[in-house]
Tab-separated table of C-alpha atoms and ligand atoms in Angstrom:
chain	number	residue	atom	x	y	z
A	1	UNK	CA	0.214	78.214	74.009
A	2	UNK	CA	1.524	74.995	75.853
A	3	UNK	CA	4.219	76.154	79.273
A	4	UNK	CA	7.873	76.631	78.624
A	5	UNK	CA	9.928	73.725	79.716
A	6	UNK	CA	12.551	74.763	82.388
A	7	UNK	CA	14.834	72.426	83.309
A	8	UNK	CA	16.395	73.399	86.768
A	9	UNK	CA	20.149	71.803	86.937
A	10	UNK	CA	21.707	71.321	90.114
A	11	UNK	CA	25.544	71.316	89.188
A	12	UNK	CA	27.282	69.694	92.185
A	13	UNK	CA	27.294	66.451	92.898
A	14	UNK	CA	29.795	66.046	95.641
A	15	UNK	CA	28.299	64.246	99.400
A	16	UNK	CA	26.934	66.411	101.394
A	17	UNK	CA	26.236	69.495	98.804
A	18	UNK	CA	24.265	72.091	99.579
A	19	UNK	CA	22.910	72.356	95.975
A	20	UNK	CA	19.831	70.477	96.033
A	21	UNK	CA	18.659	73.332	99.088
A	22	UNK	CA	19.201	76.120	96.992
A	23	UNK	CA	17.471	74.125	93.807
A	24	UNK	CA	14.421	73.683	96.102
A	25	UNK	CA	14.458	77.159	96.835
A	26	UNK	CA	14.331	78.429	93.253
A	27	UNK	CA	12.232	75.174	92.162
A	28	UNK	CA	9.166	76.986	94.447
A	29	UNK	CA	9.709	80.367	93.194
A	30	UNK	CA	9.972	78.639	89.003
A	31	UNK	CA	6.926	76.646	89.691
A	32	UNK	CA	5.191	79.523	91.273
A	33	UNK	CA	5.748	82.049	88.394
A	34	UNK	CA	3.437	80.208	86.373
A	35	UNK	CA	5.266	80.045	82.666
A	36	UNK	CA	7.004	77.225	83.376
A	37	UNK	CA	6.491	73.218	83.200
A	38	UNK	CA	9.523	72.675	86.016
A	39	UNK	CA	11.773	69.521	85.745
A	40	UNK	CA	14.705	69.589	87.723
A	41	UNK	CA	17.528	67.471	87.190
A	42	UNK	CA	20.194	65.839	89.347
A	43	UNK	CA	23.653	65.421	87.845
A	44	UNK	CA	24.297	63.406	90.783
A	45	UNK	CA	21.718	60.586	89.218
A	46	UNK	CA	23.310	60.900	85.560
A	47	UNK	CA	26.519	58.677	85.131
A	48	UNK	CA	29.336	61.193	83.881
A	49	UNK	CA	32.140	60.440	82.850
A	50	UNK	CA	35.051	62.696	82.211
A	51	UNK	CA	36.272	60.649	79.461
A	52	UNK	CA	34.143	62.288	76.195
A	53	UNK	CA	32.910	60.648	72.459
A	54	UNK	CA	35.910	59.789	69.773
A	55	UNK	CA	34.470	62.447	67.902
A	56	UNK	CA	33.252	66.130	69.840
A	57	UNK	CA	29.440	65.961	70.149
A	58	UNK	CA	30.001	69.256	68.073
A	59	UNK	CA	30.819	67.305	64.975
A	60	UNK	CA	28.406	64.503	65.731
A	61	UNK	CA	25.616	65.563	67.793
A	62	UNK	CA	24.423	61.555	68.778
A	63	UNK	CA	27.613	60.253	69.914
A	64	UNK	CA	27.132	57.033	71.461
A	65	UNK	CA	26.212	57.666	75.185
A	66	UNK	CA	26.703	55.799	78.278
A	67	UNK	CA	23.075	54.205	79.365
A	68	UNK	CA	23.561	56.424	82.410
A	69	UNK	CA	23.098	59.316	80.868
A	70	UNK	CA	20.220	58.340	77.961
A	71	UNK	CA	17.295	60.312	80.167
A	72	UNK	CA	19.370	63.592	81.118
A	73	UNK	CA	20.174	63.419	77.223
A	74	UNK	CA	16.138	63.343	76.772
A	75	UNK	CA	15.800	65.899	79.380
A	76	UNK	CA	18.036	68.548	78.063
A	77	UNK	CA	17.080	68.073	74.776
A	78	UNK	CA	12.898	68.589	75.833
A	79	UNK	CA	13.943	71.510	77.566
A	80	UNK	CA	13.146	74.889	76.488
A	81	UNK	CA	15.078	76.753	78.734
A	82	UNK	CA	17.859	76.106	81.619
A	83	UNK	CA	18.641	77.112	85.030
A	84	UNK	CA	21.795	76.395	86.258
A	85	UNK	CA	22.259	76.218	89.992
A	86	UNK	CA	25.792	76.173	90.642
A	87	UNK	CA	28.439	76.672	93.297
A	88	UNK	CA	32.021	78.375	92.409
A	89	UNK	CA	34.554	75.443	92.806
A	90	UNK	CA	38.198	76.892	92.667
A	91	UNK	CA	36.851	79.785	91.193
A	92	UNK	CA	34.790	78.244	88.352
A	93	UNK	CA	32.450	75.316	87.780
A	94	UNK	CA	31.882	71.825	89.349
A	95	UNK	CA	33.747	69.422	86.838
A	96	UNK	CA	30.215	67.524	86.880
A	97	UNK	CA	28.846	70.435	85.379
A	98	UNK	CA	31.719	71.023	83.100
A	99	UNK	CA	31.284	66.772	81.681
A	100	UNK	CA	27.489	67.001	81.157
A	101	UNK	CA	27.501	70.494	79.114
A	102	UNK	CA	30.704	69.216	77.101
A	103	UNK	CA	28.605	65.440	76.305
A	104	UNK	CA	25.943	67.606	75.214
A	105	UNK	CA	25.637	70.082	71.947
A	106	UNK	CA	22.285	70.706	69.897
A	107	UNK	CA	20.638	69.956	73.404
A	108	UNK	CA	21.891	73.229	74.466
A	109	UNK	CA	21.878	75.606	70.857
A	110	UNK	CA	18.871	78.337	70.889
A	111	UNK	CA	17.667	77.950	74.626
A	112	UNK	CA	17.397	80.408	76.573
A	113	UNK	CA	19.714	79.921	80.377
A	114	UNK	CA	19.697	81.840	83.315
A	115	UNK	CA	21.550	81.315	86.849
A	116	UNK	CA	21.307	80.575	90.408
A	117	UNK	CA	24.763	80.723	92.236
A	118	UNK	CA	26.073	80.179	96.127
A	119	UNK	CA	29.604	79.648	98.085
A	120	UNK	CA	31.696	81.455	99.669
A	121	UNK	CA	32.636	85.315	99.656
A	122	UNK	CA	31.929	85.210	95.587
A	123	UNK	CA	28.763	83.698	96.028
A	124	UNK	CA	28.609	81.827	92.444
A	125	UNK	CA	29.191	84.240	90.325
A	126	UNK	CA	32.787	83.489	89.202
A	127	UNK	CA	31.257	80.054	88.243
A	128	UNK	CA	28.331	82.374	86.626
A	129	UNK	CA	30.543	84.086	84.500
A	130	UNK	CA	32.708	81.020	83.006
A	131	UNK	CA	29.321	79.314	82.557
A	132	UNK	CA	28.346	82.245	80.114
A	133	UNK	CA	31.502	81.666	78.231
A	134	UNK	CA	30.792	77.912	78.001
A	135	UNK	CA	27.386	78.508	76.534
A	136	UNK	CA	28.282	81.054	74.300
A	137	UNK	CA	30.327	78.802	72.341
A	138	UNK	CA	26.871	76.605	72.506
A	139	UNK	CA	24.853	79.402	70.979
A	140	UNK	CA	22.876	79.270	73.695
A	141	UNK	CA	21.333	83.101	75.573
A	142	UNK	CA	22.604	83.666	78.572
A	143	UNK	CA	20.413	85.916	80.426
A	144	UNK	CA	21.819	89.477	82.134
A	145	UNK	CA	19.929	88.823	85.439
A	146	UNK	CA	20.933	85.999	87.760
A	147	UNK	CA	20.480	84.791	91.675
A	148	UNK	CA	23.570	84.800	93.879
A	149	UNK	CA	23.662	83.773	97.358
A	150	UNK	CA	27.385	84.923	98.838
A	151	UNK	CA	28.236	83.297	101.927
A	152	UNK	CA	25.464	81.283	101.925
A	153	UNK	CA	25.200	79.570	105.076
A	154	UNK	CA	24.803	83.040	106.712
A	155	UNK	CA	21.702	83.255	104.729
A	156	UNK	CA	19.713	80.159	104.873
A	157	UNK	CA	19.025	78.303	108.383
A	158	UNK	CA	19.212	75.301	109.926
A	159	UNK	CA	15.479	74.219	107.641
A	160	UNK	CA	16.832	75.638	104.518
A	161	UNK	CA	14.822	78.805	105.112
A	162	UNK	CA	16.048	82.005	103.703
A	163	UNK	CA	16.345	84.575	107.049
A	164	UNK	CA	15.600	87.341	104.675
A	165	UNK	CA	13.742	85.855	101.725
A	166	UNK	CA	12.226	88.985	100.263
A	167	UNK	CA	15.611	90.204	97.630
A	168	UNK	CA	16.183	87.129	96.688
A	169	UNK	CA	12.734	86.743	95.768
A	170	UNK	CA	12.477	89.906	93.371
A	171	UNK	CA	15.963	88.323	91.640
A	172	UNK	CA	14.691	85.375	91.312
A	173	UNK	CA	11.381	86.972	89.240
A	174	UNK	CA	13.076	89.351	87.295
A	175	UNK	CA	15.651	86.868	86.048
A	176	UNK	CA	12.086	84.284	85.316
A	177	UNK	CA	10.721	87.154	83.634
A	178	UNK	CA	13.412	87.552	81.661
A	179	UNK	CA	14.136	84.064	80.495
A	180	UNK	CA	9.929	83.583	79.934
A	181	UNK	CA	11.061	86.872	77.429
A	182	UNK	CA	13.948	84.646	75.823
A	183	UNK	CA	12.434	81.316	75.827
A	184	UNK	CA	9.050	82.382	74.211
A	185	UNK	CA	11.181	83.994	71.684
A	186	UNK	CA	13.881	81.533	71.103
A	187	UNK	CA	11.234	78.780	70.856
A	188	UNK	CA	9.725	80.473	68.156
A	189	UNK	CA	12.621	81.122	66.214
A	190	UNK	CA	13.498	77.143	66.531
A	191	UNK	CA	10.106	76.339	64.672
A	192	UNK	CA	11.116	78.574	61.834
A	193	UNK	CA	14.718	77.342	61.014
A	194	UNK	CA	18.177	76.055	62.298
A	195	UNK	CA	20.793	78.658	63.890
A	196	UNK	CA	22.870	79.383	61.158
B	201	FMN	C1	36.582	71.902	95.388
B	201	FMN	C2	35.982	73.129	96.001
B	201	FMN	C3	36.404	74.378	95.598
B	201	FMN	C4	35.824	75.540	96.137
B	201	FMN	N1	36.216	76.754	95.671
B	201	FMN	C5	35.569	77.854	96.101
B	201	FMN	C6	35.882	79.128	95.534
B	201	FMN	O1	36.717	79.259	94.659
B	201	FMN	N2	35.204	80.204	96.004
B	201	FMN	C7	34.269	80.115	96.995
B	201	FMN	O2	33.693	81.131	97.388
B	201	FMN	N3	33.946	78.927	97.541
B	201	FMN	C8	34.566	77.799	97.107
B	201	FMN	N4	34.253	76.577	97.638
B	201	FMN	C9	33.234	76.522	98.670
B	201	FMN	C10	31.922	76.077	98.050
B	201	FMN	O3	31.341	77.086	97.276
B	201	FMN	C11	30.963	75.576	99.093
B	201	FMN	O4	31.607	74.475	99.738
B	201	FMN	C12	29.655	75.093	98.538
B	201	FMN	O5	28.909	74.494	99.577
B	201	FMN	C13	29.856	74.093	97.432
B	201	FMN	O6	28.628	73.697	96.876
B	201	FMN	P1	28.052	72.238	97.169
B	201	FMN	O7	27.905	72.126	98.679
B	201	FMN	O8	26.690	72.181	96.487
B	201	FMN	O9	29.018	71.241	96.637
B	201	FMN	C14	34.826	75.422	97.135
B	201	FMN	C15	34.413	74.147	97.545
B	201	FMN	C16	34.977	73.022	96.988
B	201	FMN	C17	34.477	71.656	97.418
């Protein structure tokens, strides 16, 4: 059987983010788990705008797109499964985040999504746990284990090292593991028919 596509999202966009450290981080641990074909996507490169289709992408799931955003719409689409790496902004997502899951719709339905989060004292996971709202409504699976890096700049150094790598490690493989379990399945089910 051909790898599982995993497309590794880095959610914020903003100068200076420390997202793309953290998505380099889990990139090495995704590639290294060996179920995966790894593409990891920059929002920062897609052009996003906040003002969405006449009609919901729910309704008409090819909207007319800007040209900015034509390969992340191929990316998502070849994607078999998603990780998210996100931070919490104001206690939920990056609004970058929020505009390219909300242009999107039959990119995201039956794929299997898991989660790498990092800020402050709640280390992602209010951000985490809107994000499995938001892809509910997408009938996407959400999957029970996730990364989370609180107070994050305690944890990494000056490189981008983890000081103590080993626990976030072990998260990061059972959460794989577990979206290897979903993907595999969910892929199969997509061969067979539509979600009702
Ligand atoms: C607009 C904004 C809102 C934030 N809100 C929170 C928050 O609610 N909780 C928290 O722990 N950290 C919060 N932070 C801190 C961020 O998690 C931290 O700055 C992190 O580096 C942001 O990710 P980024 O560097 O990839 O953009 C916020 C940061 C910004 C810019």
């Amino acid at each position: 059987m051909s790898a599982l596509k995993l497309a590794v999202i880095i959610g914020s966009v903003r100068e200076g983010r420390f997202g793309p450290v953290v998505a380099e981080w889990f990139t090495e641990h995704a590639r290294g788990h060996g179920a995966f074909e790894v593409d990891v996507i920059d929002l920062a490169e897609a052009h996003l705008p906040l003002a969405l289709p006449a009609v919901s992408p729910a309704l008409e799931p090819n909207p007319e797109r800007p040209d900015g955003m034509l390969e992340l719409t191929e990316r998502l689409a070849a994607a078999d499964a998603f990780v998210i790496v996100t931070p919490d902004y104001n206690r939920s997502i990056p609004a970058a985040l929020k505009a390219a899951i909300d242009w999107h719709f039959t990119q995201w339905d039956a794929k299997a999504i898991g989660f790498v989060g990092y800020s402050g004292a709640s280390g992602g996971l209010l951000a985490i746990e809107h994000l499995r709202q938001i892809f509910n409504e997408l009938n996407a699976h959400t999957v029970r284990n996730y990364v989370s890096f609180p107070r994050y700049y305690l944890l990494f150094d000056a490189e981008g090292r983890l000081r103590e790598p080993d626990e976030p490690a072990a998260a990061a493989l059972a959460m794989l593991d577990q979206l290897q379990w979903w993907a595999d399945a969910l892929a199969a089910a997509r061969t067979v028919s539509a979600v009702a």
